[in-house]
Coordinates of C-alpha atoms and ligand atoms in Angstrom, one line a residue:
X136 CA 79.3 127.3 132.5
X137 CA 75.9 129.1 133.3
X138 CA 73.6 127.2 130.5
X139 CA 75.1 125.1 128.4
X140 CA 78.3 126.3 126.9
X141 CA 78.1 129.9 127.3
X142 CA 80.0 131.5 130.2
X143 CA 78.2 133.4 132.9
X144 CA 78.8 136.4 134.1
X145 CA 76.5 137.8 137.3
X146 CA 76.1 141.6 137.6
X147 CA 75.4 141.9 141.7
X148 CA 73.2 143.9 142.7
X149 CA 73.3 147.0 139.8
X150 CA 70.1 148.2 141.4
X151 CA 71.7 149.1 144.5
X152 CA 75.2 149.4 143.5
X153 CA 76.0 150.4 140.1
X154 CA 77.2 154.2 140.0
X155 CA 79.2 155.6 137.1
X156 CA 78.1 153.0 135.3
X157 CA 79.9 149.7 136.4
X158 CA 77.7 147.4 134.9
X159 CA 79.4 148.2 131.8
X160 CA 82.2 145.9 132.8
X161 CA 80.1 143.1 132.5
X162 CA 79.2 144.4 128.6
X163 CA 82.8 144.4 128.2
X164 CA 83.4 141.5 129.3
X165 CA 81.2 139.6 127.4
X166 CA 82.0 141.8 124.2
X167 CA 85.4 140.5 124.5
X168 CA 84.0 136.7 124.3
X169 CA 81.8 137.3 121.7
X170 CA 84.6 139.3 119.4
X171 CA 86.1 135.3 120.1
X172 CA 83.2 133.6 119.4
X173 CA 82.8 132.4 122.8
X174 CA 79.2 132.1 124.2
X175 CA 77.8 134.5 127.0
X176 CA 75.2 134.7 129.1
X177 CA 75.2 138.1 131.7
X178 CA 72.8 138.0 134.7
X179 CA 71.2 140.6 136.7
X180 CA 70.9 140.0 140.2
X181 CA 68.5 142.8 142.0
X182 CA 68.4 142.9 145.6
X183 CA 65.4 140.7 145.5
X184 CA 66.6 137.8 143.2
X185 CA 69.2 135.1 145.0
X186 CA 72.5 134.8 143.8
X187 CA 73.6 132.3 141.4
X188 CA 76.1 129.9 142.5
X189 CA 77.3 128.6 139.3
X190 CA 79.0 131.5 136.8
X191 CA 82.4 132.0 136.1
X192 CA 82.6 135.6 136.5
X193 CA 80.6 137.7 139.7
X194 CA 80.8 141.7 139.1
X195 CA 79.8 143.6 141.9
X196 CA 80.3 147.8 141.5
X197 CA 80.1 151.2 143.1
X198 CA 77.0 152.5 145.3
X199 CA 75.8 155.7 147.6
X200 CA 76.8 154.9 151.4
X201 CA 72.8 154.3 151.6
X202 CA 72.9 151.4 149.0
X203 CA 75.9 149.9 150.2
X204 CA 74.4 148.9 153.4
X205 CA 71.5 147.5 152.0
X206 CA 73.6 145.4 149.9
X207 CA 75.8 144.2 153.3
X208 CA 72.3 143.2 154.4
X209 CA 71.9 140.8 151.0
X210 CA 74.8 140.0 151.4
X211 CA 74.2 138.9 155.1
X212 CA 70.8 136.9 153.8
X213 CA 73.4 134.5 150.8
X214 CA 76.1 133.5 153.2
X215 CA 76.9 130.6 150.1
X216 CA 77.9 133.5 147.9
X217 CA 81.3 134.1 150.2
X218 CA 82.2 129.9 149.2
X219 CA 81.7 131.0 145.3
X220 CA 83.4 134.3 145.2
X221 CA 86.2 133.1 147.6
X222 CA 86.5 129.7 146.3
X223 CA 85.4 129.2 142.6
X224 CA 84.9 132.0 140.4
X225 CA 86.6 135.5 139.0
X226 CA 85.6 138.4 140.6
X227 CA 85.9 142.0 139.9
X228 CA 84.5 144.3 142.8
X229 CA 84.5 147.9 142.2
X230 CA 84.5 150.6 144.9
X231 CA 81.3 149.9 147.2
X232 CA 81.5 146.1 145.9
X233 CA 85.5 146.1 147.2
X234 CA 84.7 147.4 150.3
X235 CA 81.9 144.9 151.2
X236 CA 83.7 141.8 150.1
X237 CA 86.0 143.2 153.1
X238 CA 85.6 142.0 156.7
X239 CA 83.9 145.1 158.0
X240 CA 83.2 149.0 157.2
X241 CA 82.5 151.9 159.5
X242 CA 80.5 154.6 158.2
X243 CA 81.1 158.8 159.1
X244 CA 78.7 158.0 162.3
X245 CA 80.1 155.6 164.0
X246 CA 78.2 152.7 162.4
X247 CA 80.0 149.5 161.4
X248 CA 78.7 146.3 159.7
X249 CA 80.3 143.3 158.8
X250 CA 81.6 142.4 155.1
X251 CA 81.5 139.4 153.0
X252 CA 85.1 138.7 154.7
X253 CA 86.7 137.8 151.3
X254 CA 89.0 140.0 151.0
X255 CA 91.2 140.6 154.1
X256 CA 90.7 144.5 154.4
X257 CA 88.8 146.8 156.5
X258 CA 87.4 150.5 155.9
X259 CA 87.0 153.2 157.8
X260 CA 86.1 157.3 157.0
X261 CA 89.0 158.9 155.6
X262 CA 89.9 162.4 156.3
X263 CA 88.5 163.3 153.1
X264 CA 86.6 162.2 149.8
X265 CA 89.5 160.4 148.0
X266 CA 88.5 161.8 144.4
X267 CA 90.0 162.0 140.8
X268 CA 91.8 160.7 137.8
X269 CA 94.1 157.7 138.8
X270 CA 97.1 156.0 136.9
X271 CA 98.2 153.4 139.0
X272 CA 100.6 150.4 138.0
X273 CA 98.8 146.9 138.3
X274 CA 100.6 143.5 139.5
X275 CA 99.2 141.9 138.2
X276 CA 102.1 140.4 135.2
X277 CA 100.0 140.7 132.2
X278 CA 98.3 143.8 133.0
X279 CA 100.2 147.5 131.6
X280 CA 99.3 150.6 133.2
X281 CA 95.7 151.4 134.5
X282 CA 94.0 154.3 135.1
X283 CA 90.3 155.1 136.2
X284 CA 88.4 158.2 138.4
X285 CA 87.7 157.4 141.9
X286 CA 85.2 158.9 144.2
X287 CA 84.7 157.2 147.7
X288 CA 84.6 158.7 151.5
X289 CA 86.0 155.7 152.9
X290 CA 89.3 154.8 153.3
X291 CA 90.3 150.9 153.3
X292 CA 93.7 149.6 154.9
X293 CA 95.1 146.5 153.7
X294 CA 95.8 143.2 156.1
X295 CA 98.4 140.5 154.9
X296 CA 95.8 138.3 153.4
X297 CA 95.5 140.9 150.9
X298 CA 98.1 142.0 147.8
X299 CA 97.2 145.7 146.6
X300 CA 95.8 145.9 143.4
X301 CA 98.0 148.5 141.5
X302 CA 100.5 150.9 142.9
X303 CA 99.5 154.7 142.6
X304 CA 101.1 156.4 140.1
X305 CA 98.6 159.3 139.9
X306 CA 95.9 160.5 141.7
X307 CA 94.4 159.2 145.3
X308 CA 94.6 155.4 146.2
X309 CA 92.7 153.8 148.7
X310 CA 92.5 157.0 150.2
X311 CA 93.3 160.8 149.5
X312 CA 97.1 159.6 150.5
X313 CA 97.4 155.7 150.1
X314 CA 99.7 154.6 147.8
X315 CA 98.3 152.2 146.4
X316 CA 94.8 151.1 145.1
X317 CA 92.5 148.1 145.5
X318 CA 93.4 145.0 146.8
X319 CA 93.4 140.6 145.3
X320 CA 93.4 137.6 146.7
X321 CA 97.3 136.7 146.7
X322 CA 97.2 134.3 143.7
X323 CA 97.1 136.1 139.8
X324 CA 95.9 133.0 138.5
X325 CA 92.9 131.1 138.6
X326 CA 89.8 131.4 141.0
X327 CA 89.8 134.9 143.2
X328 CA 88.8 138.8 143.7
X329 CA 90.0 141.5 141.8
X330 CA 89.2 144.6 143.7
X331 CA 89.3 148.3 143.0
X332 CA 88.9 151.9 143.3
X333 CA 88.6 152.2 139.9
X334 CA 85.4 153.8 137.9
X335 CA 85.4 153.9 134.0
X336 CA 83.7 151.3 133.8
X337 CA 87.3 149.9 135.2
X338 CA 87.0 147.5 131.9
X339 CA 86.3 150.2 129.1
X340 CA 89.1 152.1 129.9
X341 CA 91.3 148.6 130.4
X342 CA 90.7 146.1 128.2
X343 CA 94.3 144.3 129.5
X344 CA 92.3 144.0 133.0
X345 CA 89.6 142.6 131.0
X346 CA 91.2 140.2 129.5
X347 CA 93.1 138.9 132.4
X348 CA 89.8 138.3 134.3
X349 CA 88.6 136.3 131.7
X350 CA 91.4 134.4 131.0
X351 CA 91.3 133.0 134.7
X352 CA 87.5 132.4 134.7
X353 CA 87.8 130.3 131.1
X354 CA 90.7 129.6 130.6
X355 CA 93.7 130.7 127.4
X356 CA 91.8 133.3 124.8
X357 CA 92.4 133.0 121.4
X358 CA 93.6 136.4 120.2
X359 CA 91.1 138.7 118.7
X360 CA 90.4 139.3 115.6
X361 CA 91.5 143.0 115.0
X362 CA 89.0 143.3 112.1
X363 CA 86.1 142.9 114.7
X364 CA 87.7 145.3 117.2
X365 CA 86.9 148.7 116.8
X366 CA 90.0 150.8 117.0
X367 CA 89.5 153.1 120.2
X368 CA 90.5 156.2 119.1
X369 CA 88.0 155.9 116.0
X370 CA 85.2 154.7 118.5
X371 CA 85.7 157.8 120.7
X372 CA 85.9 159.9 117.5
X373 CA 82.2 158.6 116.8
X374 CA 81.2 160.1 119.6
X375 CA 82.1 163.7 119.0
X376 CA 79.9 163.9 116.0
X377 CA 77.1 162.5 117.9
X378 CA 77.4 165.0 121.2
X379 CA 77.4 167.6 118.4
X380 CA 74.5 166.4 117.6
X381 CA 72.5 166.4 120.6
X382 CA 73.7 169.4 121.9
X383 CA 72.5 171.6 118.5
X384 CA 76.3 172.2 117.1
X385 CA 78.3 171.1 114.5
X386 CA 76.5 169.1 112.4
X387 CA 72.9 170.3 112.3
X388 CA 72.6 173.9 110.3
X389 CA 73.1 176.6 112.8
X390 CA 70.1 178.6 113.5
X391 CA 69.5 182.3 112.6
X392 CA 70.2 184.8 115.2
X393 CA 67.0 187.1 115.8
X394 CA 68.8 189.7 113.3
X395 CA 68.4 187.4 110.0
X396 CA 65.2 186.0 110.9
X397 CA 63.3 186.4 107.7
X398 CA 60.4 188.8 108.3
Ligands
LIG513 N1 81.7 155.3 144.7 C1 81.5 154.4 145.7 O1 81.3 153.3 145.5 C2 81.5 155.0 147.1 C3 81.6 153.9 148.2 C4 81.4 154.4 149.5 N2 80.0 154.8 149.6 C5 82.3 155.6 149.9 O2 82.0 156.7 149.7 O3 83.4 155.3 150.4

């Protein structure tokens, strides 16, 4: 546990690596324990703090090619952080994140720098940007159907240390034609990376894959309380109103055209 009884959960580097919001996997996460009245505590980690070694849960998300390899480089400076994420805690890598926790990536130029070598995959340029809705079929056991938006110019090949995350249903995978996305660490259970392609934030759009990661990192959940769960499709509703709002229609008074504008 990170301080006393509450779990820890370590965002990686969201100052380097965080596009399409990722970080918001960590707020759902930790949602999800307090709805069960489990303790939380979510670090940051910028690229100029040092990693903690003790959480339960790392999250480490998307970035510009730019970012990424300043992240390998941070990486390269906390060698102890491949023991933790390999060894002793839940992990959820998204995008960027997945392909550094691999053993190397080469960039469009030629360039090629090592990665954390926790997962056993490499990446390379694909032919083109891999992009779009995805609905992809986990297997993970007690996760249902996944789905997520991609965006990412490199393509990463699987070795036979790694087990693919989900298999493509719809949309691009690893790259514009894999069929599948993502890749874990070969057990379901218990300490190891979950990695993917996956934007959303992943988590938001798949609270199953939520719950899974938390139930390796701390153990059986007691069920949730459906009272303190917002149901989706009324939380999504809220959200119309308010982008009415802001964008002037719908709910405020509509505004004379020129022609009735009292002279
Ligand atoms: N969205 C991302 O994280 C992109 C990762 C990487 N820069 C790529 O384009 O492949």
């Amino acid at each position: 546990m990170s301080s006393g009884t509450a779990v820890g959960i370590a965002v990686l580097l969201p100052d380097l690596l965080g596009t399409y919001s990722d970080r918001g996997n960590a707020e759902v996460l930790a949602q999800r324990l307090r709805w069960r009245g489990i303790g939380v505590e979510v670090r940051t980690v910028t690229a100029t703090d040092a990693p903690p070694d003790g959480c339960e849960l790392y999250l480490v998300g998307g970035g510009e090619d730019a970012g990424q390899r300043l992240a390998a480089d941070w990486l390269r400076r906390h060698p102890s952080l491949r023991t933790t994420l390999a060894e002793r805690a839940v992990t959820l890598a998204v995008c960027a994140g997945m392909q550094l926790l691999g053993t190397s990536v080469t960039e469009r130029d030629g360039t090629r720098y090592a990665g954390l070598d926790v997962l056993d995959l490499h990446t390379v340029p694909g032919p083109r940007r891999a992009l779009g809705e995805v609905l992809g079929r986990p297997s993970l056991p007690d996760v249902g159907v996944v789905t997520g938006f991609a965006n990412h110019g490199g393509a990463s090949t699987l070795g036979p240390g790694a087990t693919p995350f989900a298999r493509i249903v719809r949309g691009p995978g690893n790259g514009p034609h894999h069929p599948v996305d993502g890749a874990r660490s070969p057990s379901a259970e218990g300490p190891g990376v979950v990695a993917t392609y996956l934007h959303g934030p992943v988590l938001a759009r798949n609270p199953d894959l939520a719950d899974h990661l938390l139930r390796r990192a701390v153990g059986p959940l007691p069920p949730l309380d459906p009272a303190r769960v917002p149901e989706q499709a009324l939380v999504r509703c809220g959200y119309v109103p308010a982008q009415d709002r802001r964008r002037g229609r719908g709910w405020s008074a509509p505004r004379p055209r020129p022609s009735e504008s009292p002279t």
